[in-house]
């Protein structure tokens, strides 16, 4: 592990920001700290940077314990959520600031700054001041400034939060590209699961100052460990009394389950070709236009489930009866803080029957 | 008439009324009295005017005023910046109390301040034995009350909050991010201050210094309690008061003549302030272009 946190504990007054947090990130990987506001993700990032000190626990970078090493000596580049560009300095001076502090010769500074402005697509802007730049450009100046002193670790606090949706998507891909090219270890904080899934190699899900799960985006998506992750990732509908649904049995102590739209197949009444015995009959409660599809809420035996409906098909009417096939669901056990993936057992039985 | 036109007409009328009220008020309260000073100071002719403002007393008072003002401004700028930096960039216990203490000179009458210093440094004051002991030891006759040090201290006290109060809102609005970013790259305290913080507070600081200067020049109440010797420890406002109080036609005209010195200094300060403000606005516009 290149960056590692071990049993980190951090308290602000009565508020516990980090409660026994441990995780590690391999060299050259892009990791996302994902969680809702107030879950302690920014605090973790600031502790790695050295802007905050944990009450207890150890932080390692490249095998070295850095708790007592000042922030400036940790070999870290930091991009602030607000970018924190020096507003009274030009783009050039902003990027050169860290290099000047390292007492690098002037001509080398010039070469390095120009190289970074090239990488970040800001060539020709070196004489501008931050307030003469767009949000995306400021963001890239912040990147260039953080990368200039060749840090081993790049830390980003909500890097895309203040940028409009279209530019954000471009910047995400750009960040991935640059970080991969430079082979730098990178950790970024986000509350946006799409961002984490799209950009990161590894996601660390935080909640109430604790780590809920660490894994690849696929693992986090596919097998959420805890009820929190199951409810945080994807577009979950939480249902009670899930054992009333065809093909699912109750697990003792677990009252609720999570169904994601991708677990649900909606068909017009009588048009379902297979697995009739596993399907349910439901009534369309609500239809919401989502741009590239419709979100359809269906009431099955008093349970509301959301599924997607293609715009290519004739639209569904509210009150219409449909067939619904639920492939699987996550049963969440809040007492044990666990989730169980349950496949529809009727479908499996029918599979066997057909073979 | 459409609704839009009605609204426009109404806002035009409001604007006219506001302009009229403001101009009338400023004219009656500021321009007329100031003009009275100029007119009265020249009542006995220009020769008399020059004579009145160059007497031994007036020259000495001007000297004392300038000494007190310069020291007060330098001291308050330094401590004002320190206090503002401390209050905005660090968190510690008792921060709120300190912030309130800084504002005390705003809320206490200067006369009371003067008396308080008198009771601290004067013959009845609790520091008097110490001062006397030091004087005996060094063979000097150093005094605070009824001497120039007292005038300076009173002026410093009364003008203390101006610089810090101007800077604090600016520092608060800027946040700590830029400083943190600089620190992360390895910049040390003073470097951060001069490269990052100072450019942010420059204009607020200049404005604070100007306010502090104006207030120091005009201080009367606190200094009055601590300064009793005309021609030695009197400041210009005290000298003006003394001239006016002596009641003869000639001395009253002299009082106006001496007042005009303060008015002229005030006008110079205002012009400088406006030039600076104009420049800063221009710079901002250029920055945004």
mmCIF file of N, CA, C and O in Angstrom, chain A residues 216-286:
data_model
loop_
_atom_site.group_PDB
_atom_site.id
_atom_site.type_symbol
_atom_site.label_atom_id
_atom_site.label_comp_id
_atom_site.label_asym_id
_atom_site.label_seq_id
_atom_site.Cartn_x
_atom_site.Cartn_y
_atom_site.Cartn_z
ATOM 1 N N UNK A 216 -13.534 -2.054 -5.704
ATOM 2 C CA UNK A 216 -13.579 -1.463 -7.039
ATOM 3 C C UNK A 216 -15.004 -0.957 -7.261
ATOM 4 O O UNK A 216 -15.937 -1.414 -6.576
ATOM 5 N N UNK A 217 -15.195 -0.045 -8.224
ATOM 6 C CA UNK A 217 -16.567 0.422 -8.491
ATOM 7 C C UNK A 217 -17.508 -0.762 -8.744
ATOM 8 O O UNK A 217 -18.644 -0.749 -8.279
ATOM 9 N N UNK A 218 -17.008 -1.788 -9.454
ATOM 10 C CA UNK A 218 -17.851 -2.937 -9.760
ATOM 11 C C UNK A 218 -18.282 -3.660 -8.483
ATOM 12 O O UNK A 218 -19.456 -3.990 -8.307
ATOM 13 N N UNK A 219 -17.314 -3.868 -7.589
ATOM 14 C CA UNK A 219 -17.627 -4.561 -6.330
ATOM 15 C C UNK A 219 -18.635 -3.766 -5.503
ATOM 16 O O UNK A 219 -19.574 -4.319 -4.936
ATOM 17 N N UNK A 220 -18.408 -2.459 -5.413
ATOM 18 C CA UNK A 220 -19.294 -1.612 -4.620
ATOM 19 C C UNK A 220 -20.710 -1.672 -5.193
ATOM 20 O O UNK A 220 -21.703 -1.749 -4.473
ATOM 21 N N UNK A 221 -20.781 -1.672 -6.513
ATOM 22 C CA UNK A 221 -22.068 -1.675 -7.178
ATOM 23 C C UNK A 221 -22.763 -3.017 -7.038
ATOM 24 O O UNK A 221 -23.946 -3.101 -6.748
ATOM 25 N N UNK A 222 -21.973 -4.067 -7.250
ATOM 26 C CA UNK A 222 -22.527 -5.396 -7.362
ATOM 27 C C UNK A 222 -22.814 -6.015 -6.003
ATOM 28 O O UNK A 222 -23.828 -6.681 -5.821
ATOM 29 N N UNK A 223 -21.892 -5.850 -5.072
ATOM 30 C CA UNK A 223 -22.110 -6.492 -3.778
ATOM 31 C C UNK A 223 -21.873 -5.520 -2.620
ATOM 32 O O UNK A 223 -20.816 -5.532 -2.001
ATOM 33 N N UNK A 224 -22.841 -4.670 -2.378
ATOM 34 C CA UNK A 224 -22.713 -3.763 -1.241
ATOM 35 C C UNK A 224 -22.678 -4.549 0.072
ATOM 36 O O UNK A 224 -23.512 -5.417 0.284
ATOM 37 N N UNK A 225 -21.689 -4.245 0.910
ATOM 38 C CA UNK A 225 -21.529 -4.981 2.165
ATOM 39 C C UNK A 225 -22.566 -4.600 3.202
ATOM 40 O O UNK A 225 -23.029 -5.417 3.971
ATOM 41 N N UNK A 226 -22.869 -3.314 3.264
ATOM 42 C CA UNK A 226 -23.691 -2.836 4.376
ATOM 43 C C UNK A 226 -24.985 -2.214 3.860
ATOM 44 O O UNK A 226 -25.069 -1.804 2.701
ATOM 45 N N UNK A 227 -25.987 -2.132 4.726
ATOM 46 C CA UNK A 227 -27.244 -1.486 4.327
ATOM 47 C C UNK A 227 -27.015 -0.063 3.818
ATOM 48 O O UNK A 227 -27.649 0.378 2.869
ATOM 49 N N UNK A 228 -26.038 0.654 4.432
ATOM 50 C CA UNK A 228 -25.794 2.024 3.991
ATOM 51 C C UNK A 228 -25.346 2.063 2.536
ATOM 52 O O UNK A 228 -25.873 2.825 1.735
ATOM 53 N N UNK A 229 -24.377 1.198 2.189
ATOM 54 C CA UNK A 229 -23.863 1.211 0.812
ATOM 55 C C UNK A 229 -24.973 0.811 -0.149
ATOM 56 O O UNK A 229 -25.142 1.420 -1.207
ATOM 57 N N UNK A 230 -25.756 -0.213 0.229
ATOM 58 C CA UNK A 230 -26.845 -0.657 -0.638
ATOM 59 C C UNK A 230 -27.823 0.487 -0.920
ATOM 60 O O UNK A 230 -28.353 0.614 -2.014
ATOM 61 N N UNK A 231 -28.032 1.323 0.093
ATOM 62 C CA UNK A 231 -28.991 2.419 -0.082
ATOM 63 C C UNK A 231 -28.370 3.643 -0.719
ATOM 64 O O UNK A 231 -29.062 4.521 -1.212
ATOM 65 N N UNK A 232 -27.033 3.751 -0.689
ATOM 66 C CA UNK A 232 -26.361 4.948 -1.201
ATOM 67 C C UNK A 232 -26.060 4.835 -2.683
ATOM 68 O O UNK A 232 -26.089 5.807 -3.418
ATOM 69 N N UNK A 233 -25.769 3.610 -3.142
ATOM 70 C CA UNK A 233 -25.323 3.409 -4.516
ATOM 71 C C UNK A 233 -26.507 3.058 -5.421
ATOM 72 O O UNK A 233 -27.424 2.363 -5.003
ATOM 73 N N UNK A 234 -26.446 3.502 -6.639
ATOM 74 C CA UNK A 234 -27.507 3.209 -7.600
ATOM 75 C C UNK A 234 -28.737 4.053 -7.316
ATOM 76 O O UNK A 234 -28.660 5.090 -6.654
ATOM 77 N N UNK A 235 -29.879 3.602 -7.848
ATOM 78 C CA UNK A 235 -31.128 4.323 -7.588
ATOM 79 C C UNK A 235 -32.048 3.388 -6.820
ATOM 80 O O UNK A 235 -32.921 2.745 -7.394
ATOM 81 N N UNK A 236 -31.811 3.263 -5.525
ATOM 82 C CA UNK A 236 -32.519 2.220 -4.785
ATOM 83 C C UNK A 236 -33.957 2.592 -4.414
ATOM 84 O O UNK A 236 -34.235 3.747 -4.104
ATOM 85 N N UNK A 237 -34.881 1.607 -4.495
ATOM 86 C CA UNK A 237 -36.158 1.782 -3.802
ATOM 87 C C UNK A 237 -36.135 0.826 -2.615
ATOM 88 O O UNK A 237 -35.793 -0.338 -2.759
ATOM 89 N N UNK A 238 -36.451 1.402 -1.465
ATOM 90 C CA UNK A 238 -36.459 0.579 -0.255
ATOM 91 C C UNK A 238 -37.860 0.013 -0.097
ATOM 92 O O UNK A 238 -38.835 0.751 -0.175
ATOM 93 N N UNK A 239 -37.969 -1.320 0.091
ATOM 94 C CA UNK A 239 -39.299 -1.925 0.251
ATOM 95 C C UNK A 239 -39.365 -2.690 1.566
ATOM 96 O O UNK A 239 -38.378 -3.238 2.033
ATOM 97 N N UNK A 240 -40.571 -2.681 2.154
ATOM 98 C CA UNK A 240 -40.800 -3.471 3.367
ATOM 99 C C UNK A 240 -41.683 -4.655 2.986
ATOM 100 O O UNK A 240 -42.411 -4.603 2.010
ATOM 101 N N UNK A 241 -41.605 -5.699 3.759
ATOM 102 C CA UNK A 241 -42.432 -6.879 3.487
ATOM 103 C C UNK A 241 -42.096 -7.516 2.149
ATOM 104 O O UNK A 241 -42.958 -7.948 1.398
ATOM 105 N N UNK A 242 -40.786 -7.553 1.837
ATOM 106 C CA UNK A 242 -40.336 -8.097 0.552
ATOM 107 C C UNK A 242 -40.682 -9.577 0.375
ATOM 108 O O UNK A 242 -40.746 -10.080 -0.733
ATOM 109 N N UNK A 243 -40.932 -10.302 1.493
ATOM 110 C CA UNK A 243 -41.222 -11.735 1.359
ATOM 111 C C UNK A 243 -42.584 -11.990 0.732
ATOM 112 O O UNK A 243 -42.891 -13.122 0.335
ATOM 113 N N UNK A 244 -43.391 -10.953 0.603
ATOM 114 C CA UNK A 244 -44.658 -11.104 -0.111
ATOM 115 C C UNK A 244 -44.428 -11.247 -1.606
ATOM 116 O O UNK A 244 -45.285 -11.720 -2.345
ATOM 117 N N UNK A 245 -43.258 -10.843 -2.073
ATOM 118 C CA UNK A 245 -42.957 -10.913 -3.502
ATOM 119 C C UNK A 245 -42.648 -12.345 -3.903
ATOM 120 O O UNK A 245 -42.016 -13.097 -3.160
ATOM 121 N N UNK A 246 -43.053 -12.684 -5.092
ATOM 122 C CA UNK A 246 -42.854 -14.022 -5.651
ATOM 123 C C UNK A 246 -41.377 -14.361 -5.742
ATOM 124 O O UNK A 246 -40.595 -13.623 -6.308
ATOM 125 N N UNK A 247 -41.001 -15.491 -5.167
ATOM 126 C CA UNK A 247 -39.630 -15.968 -5.346
ATOM 127 C C UNK A 247 -38.650 -15.503 -4.293
ATOM 128 O O UNK A 247 -37.462 -15.751 -4.405
ATOM 129 N N UNK A 248 -39.134 -14.778 -3.274
ATOM 130 C CA UNK A 248 -38.223 -14.309 -2.235
ATOM 131 C C UNK A 248 -38.742 -14.705 -0.859
ATOM 132 O O UNK A 248 -39.924 -14.551 -0.567
ATOM 133 N N UNK A 249 -37.834 -15.228 -0.018
ATOM 134 C CA UNK A 249 -38.195 -15.603 1.343
ATOM 135 C C UNK A 249 -37.617 -14.600 2.313
ATOM 136 O O UNK A 249 -36.592 -13.968 2.034
ATOM 137 N N UNK A 250 -38.257 -14.488 3.472
ATOM 138 C CA UNK A 250 -37.763 -13.560 4.483
ATOM 139 C C UNK A 250 -36.521 -14.118 5.136
ATOM 140 O O UNK A 250 -36.380 -15.327 5.291
ATOM 141 N N UNK A 251 -35.609 -13.213 5.482
ATOM 142 C CA UNK A 251 -34.472 -13.607 6.304
ATOM 143 C C UNK A 251 -34.744 -13.041 7.691
ATOM 144 O O UNK A 251 -35.136 -11.877 7.832
ATOM 145 N N UNK A 252 -34.534 -13.860 8.686
ATOM 146 C CA UNK A 252 -34.906 -13.456 10.033
ATOM 147 C C UNK A 252 -34.149 -12.213 10.479
ATOM 148 O O UNK A 252 -32.942 -12.113 10.267
ATOM 149 N N UNK A 253 -34.878 -11.294 11.056
ATOM 150 C CA UNK A 253 -34.246 -10.074 11.571
ATOM 151 C C UNK A 253 -34.097 -8.991 10.530
ATOM 152 O O UNK A 253 -33.850 -7.845 10.873
ATOM 153 N N UNK A 254 -34.226 -9.326 9.253
ATOM 154 C CA UNK A 254 -34.079 -8.318 8.196
ATOM 155 C C UNK A 254 -35.458 -7.983 7.644
ATOM 156 O O UNK A 254 -36.108 -8.827 7.044
ATOM 157 N N UNK A 255 -35.903 -6.750 7.910
ATOM 158 C CA UNK A 255 -37.275 -6.388 7.545
ATOM 159 C C UNK A 255 -37.374 -5.748 6.164
ATOM 160 O O UNK A 255 -38.421 -5.717 5.564
ATOM 161 N N UNK A 256 -36.264 -5.168 5.699
ATOM 162 C CA UNK A 256 -36.373 -4.373 4.479
ATOM 163 C C UNK A 256 -35.435 -4.875 3.389
ATOM 164 O O UNK A 256 -34.469 -5.582 3.657
ATOM 165 N N UNK A 257 -35.767 -4.504 2.180
ATOM 166 C CA UNK A 257 -34.928 -4.892 1.045
ATOM 167 C C UNK A 257 -34.784 -3.713 0.096
ATOM 168 O O UNK A 257 -35.563 -2.765 0.135
ATOM 169 N N UNK A 258 -33.756 -3.788 -0.752
ATOM 170 C CA UNK A 258 -33.483 -2.733 -1.733
ATOM 171 C C UNK A 258 -33.674 -3.331 -3.122
ATOM 172 O O UNK A 258 -33.141 -4.403 -3.416
ATOM 173 N N UNK A 259 -34.428 -2.624 -3.943
ATOM 174 C CA UNK A 259 -34.580 -3.044 -5.335
ATOM 175 C C UNK A 259 -34.100 -1.903 -6.223
ATOM 176 O O UNK A 259 -34.528 -0.757 -6.047
ATOM 177 N N UNK A 260 -33.195 -2.195 -7.139
ATOM 178 C CA UNK A 260 -32.739 -1.170 -8.082
ATOM 179 C C UNK A 260 -33.484 -1.328 -9.393
ATOM 180 O O UNK A 260 -33.903 -2.455 -9.736
ATOM 181 N N UNK A 261 -33.616 -0.263 -10.155
ATOM 182 C CA UNK A 261 -34.377 -0.353 -11.414
ATOM 183 C C UNK A 261 -33.843 -1.438 -12.349
ATOM 184 O O UNK A 261 -34.612 -2.086 -13.050
ATOM 185 N N UNK A 262 -32.499 -1.640 -12.318
ATOM 186 C CA UNK A 262 -31.945 -2.637 -13.229
ATOM 187 C C UNK A 262 -32.266 -4.078 -12.810
ATOM 188 O O UNK A 262 -31.995 -5.010 -13.552
ATOM 189 N N UNK A 263 -32.853 -4.243 -11.624
ATOM 190 C CA UNK A 263 -33.262 -5.589 -11.178
ATOM 191 C C UNK A 263 -34.699 -5.915 -11.607
ATOM 192 O O UNK A 263 -35.206 -6.978 -11.312
ATOM 193 N N UNK A 264 -35.325 -4.931 -12.251
ATOM 194 C CA UNK A 264 -36.762 -5.057 -12.511
ATOM 195 C C UNK A 264 -37.014 -5.088 -14.015
ATOM 196 O O UNK A 264 -36.455 -4.284 -14.760
ATOM 197 N N UNK A 265 -37.825 -6.052 -14.447
ATOM 198 C CA UNK A 265 -38.222 -6.050 -15.851
ATOM 199 C C UNK A 265 -39.744 -5.861 -15.924
ATOM 200 O O UNK A 265 -40.497 -6.624 -15.313
ATOM 201 N N UNK A 266 -40.143 -4.848 -16.658
ATOM 202 C CA UNK A 266 -41.577 -4.581 -16.773
ATOM 203 C C UNK A 266 -42.041 -5.027 -18.168
ATOM 204 O O UNK A 266 -41.375 -4.750 -19.162
ATOM 205 N N UNK A 267 -43.151 -5.756 -18.221
ATOM 206 C CA UNK A 267 -43.711 -6.160 -19.522
ATOM 207 C C UNK A 267 -45.200 -5.838 -19.517
ATOM 208 O O UNK A 267 -45.835 -5.806 -18.471
ATOM 209 N N UNK A 268 -45.743 -5.621 -20.723
ATOM 210 C CA UNK A 268 -47.187 -5.451 -20.810
ATOM 211 C C UNK A 268 -47.864 -6.746 -20.383
ATOM 212 O O UNK A 268 -47.290 -7.836 -20.552
ATOM 213 N N UNK A 269 -49.049 -6.623 -19.868
ATOM 214 C CA UNK A 269 -49.754 -7.775 -19.319
ATOM 215 C C UNK A 269 -49.842 -8.895 -20.354
ATOM 216 O O UNK A 269 -50.237 -8.671 -21.491
ATOM 217 N N UNK A 270 -49.381 -10.099 -19.954
ATOM 218 C CA UNK A 270 -49.470 -11.257 -20.833
ATOM 219 C C UNK A 270 -48.376 -11.332 -21.874
ATOM 220 O O UNK A 270 -48.314 -12.269 -22.660
ATOM 221 N N UNK A 271 -47.468 -10.324 -21.918
ATOM 222 C CA UNK A 271 -46.422 -10.318 -22.941
ATOM 223 C C UNK A 271 -45.095 -10.892 -22.447
ATOM 224 O O UNK A 271 -44.131 -10.957 -23.180
ATOM 225 N N UNK A 272 -45.057 -11.273 -21.179
ATOM 226 C CA UNK A 272 -43.830 -11.852 -20.640
ATOM 227 C C UNK A 272 -43.658 -13.240 -21.215
ATOM 228 O O UNK A 272 -44.575 -14.057 -21.161
ATOM 229 N N UNK A 273 -42.465 -13.493 -21.802
ATOM 230 C CA UNK A 273 -42.310 -14.753 -22.515
ATOM 231 C C UNK A 273 -41.890 -15.907 -21.622
ATOM 232 O O UNK A 273 -42.281 -17.052 -21.850
ATOM 233 N N UNK A 274 -41.040 -15.639 -20.650
ATOM 234 C CA UNK A 274 -40.574 -16.718 -19.774
ATOM 235 C C UNK A 274 -40.819 -16.345 -18.318
ATOM 236 O O UNK A 274 -41.158 -15.216 -18.006
ATOM 237 N N UNK A 275 -40.619 -17.289 -17.469
ATOM 238 C CA UNK A 275 -40.655 -17.081 -16.021
ATOM 239 C C UNK A 275 -41.993 -16.544 -15.523
ATOM 240 O O UNK A 275 -42.051 -15.746 -14.607
ATOM 241 N N UNK A 276 -43.079 -16.968 -16.171
ATOM 242 C CA UNK A 276 -44.379 -16.459 -15.752
ATOM 243 C C UNK A 276 -44.620 -16.702 -14.273
ATOM 244 O O UNK A 276 -45.173 -15.872 -13.567
ATOM 245 N N UNK A 277 -44.157 -17.859 -13.799
ATOM 246 C CA UNK A 277 -44.439 -18.217 -12.405
ATOM 247 C C UNK A 277 -43.659 -17.341 -11.435
ATOM 248 O O UNK A 277 -44.017 -17.204 -10.271
ATOM 249 N N UNK A 278 -42.537 -16.762 -11.919
ATOM 250 C CA UNK A 278 -41.735 -15.917 -11.045
ATOM 251 C C UNK A 278 -42.210 -14.474 -11.072
ATOM 252 O O UNK A 278 -41.791 -13.663 -10.249
ATOM 253 N N UNK A 279 -43.065 -14.139 -12.007
ATOM 254 C CA UNK A 279 -43.449 -12.736 -12.199
ATOM 255 C C UNK A 279 -44.613 -12.348 -11.291
ATOM 256 O O UNK A 279 -45.243 -13.169 -10.654
ATOM 257 N N UNK A 280 -44.830 -11.052 -11.253
ATOM 258 C CA UNK A 280 -45.903 -10.484 -10.449
ATOM 259 C C UNK A 280 -46.818 -9.691 -11.364
ATOM 260 O O UNK A 280 -46.410 -9.257 -12.433
ATOM 261 N N UNK A 281 -48.017 -9.457 -10.880
ATOM 262 C CA UNK A 281 -48.870 -8.518 -11.589
ATOM 263 C C UNK A 281 -48.919 -7.244 -10.762
ATOM 264 O O UNK A 281 -49.052 -7.286 -9.540
ATOM 265 N N UNK A 282 -48.726 -6.101 -11.416
ATOM 266 C CA UNK A 282 -48.743 -4.842 -10.684
ATOM 267 C C UNK A 282 -49.492 -3.771 -11.443
ATOM 268 O O UNK A 282 -49.863 -3.952 -12.604
ATOM 269 N N UNK A 283 -49.724 -2.638 -10.747
ATOM 270 C CA UNK A 283 -50.453 -1.525 -11.368
ATOM 271 C C UNK A 283 -49.527 -0.322 -11.447
ATOM 272 O O UNK A 283 -48.826 -0.010 -10.474
ATOM 273 N N UNK A 284 -49.488 0.313 -12.618
ATOM 274 C CA UNK A 284 -48.632 1.494 -12.790
ATOM 275 C C UNK A 284 -49.166 2.642 -11.929
ATOM 276 O O UNK A 284 -50.320 3.028 -12.046
ATOM 277 N N UNK A 285 -48.307 3.114 -11.042
ATOM 278 C CA UNK A 285 -48.707 4.195 -10.129
ATOM 279 C C UNK A 285 -48.282 5.569 -10.621
ATOM 280 O O UNK A 285 -48.951 6.566 -10.409
ATOM 281 N N UNK A 286 -47.105 5.574 -11.248
ATOM 282 C CA UNK A 286 -46.562 6.871 -11.643
ATOM 283 C C UNK A 286 -45.594 6.669 -12.798
ATOM 284 O O UNK A 286 -44.918 5.634 -12.879
#
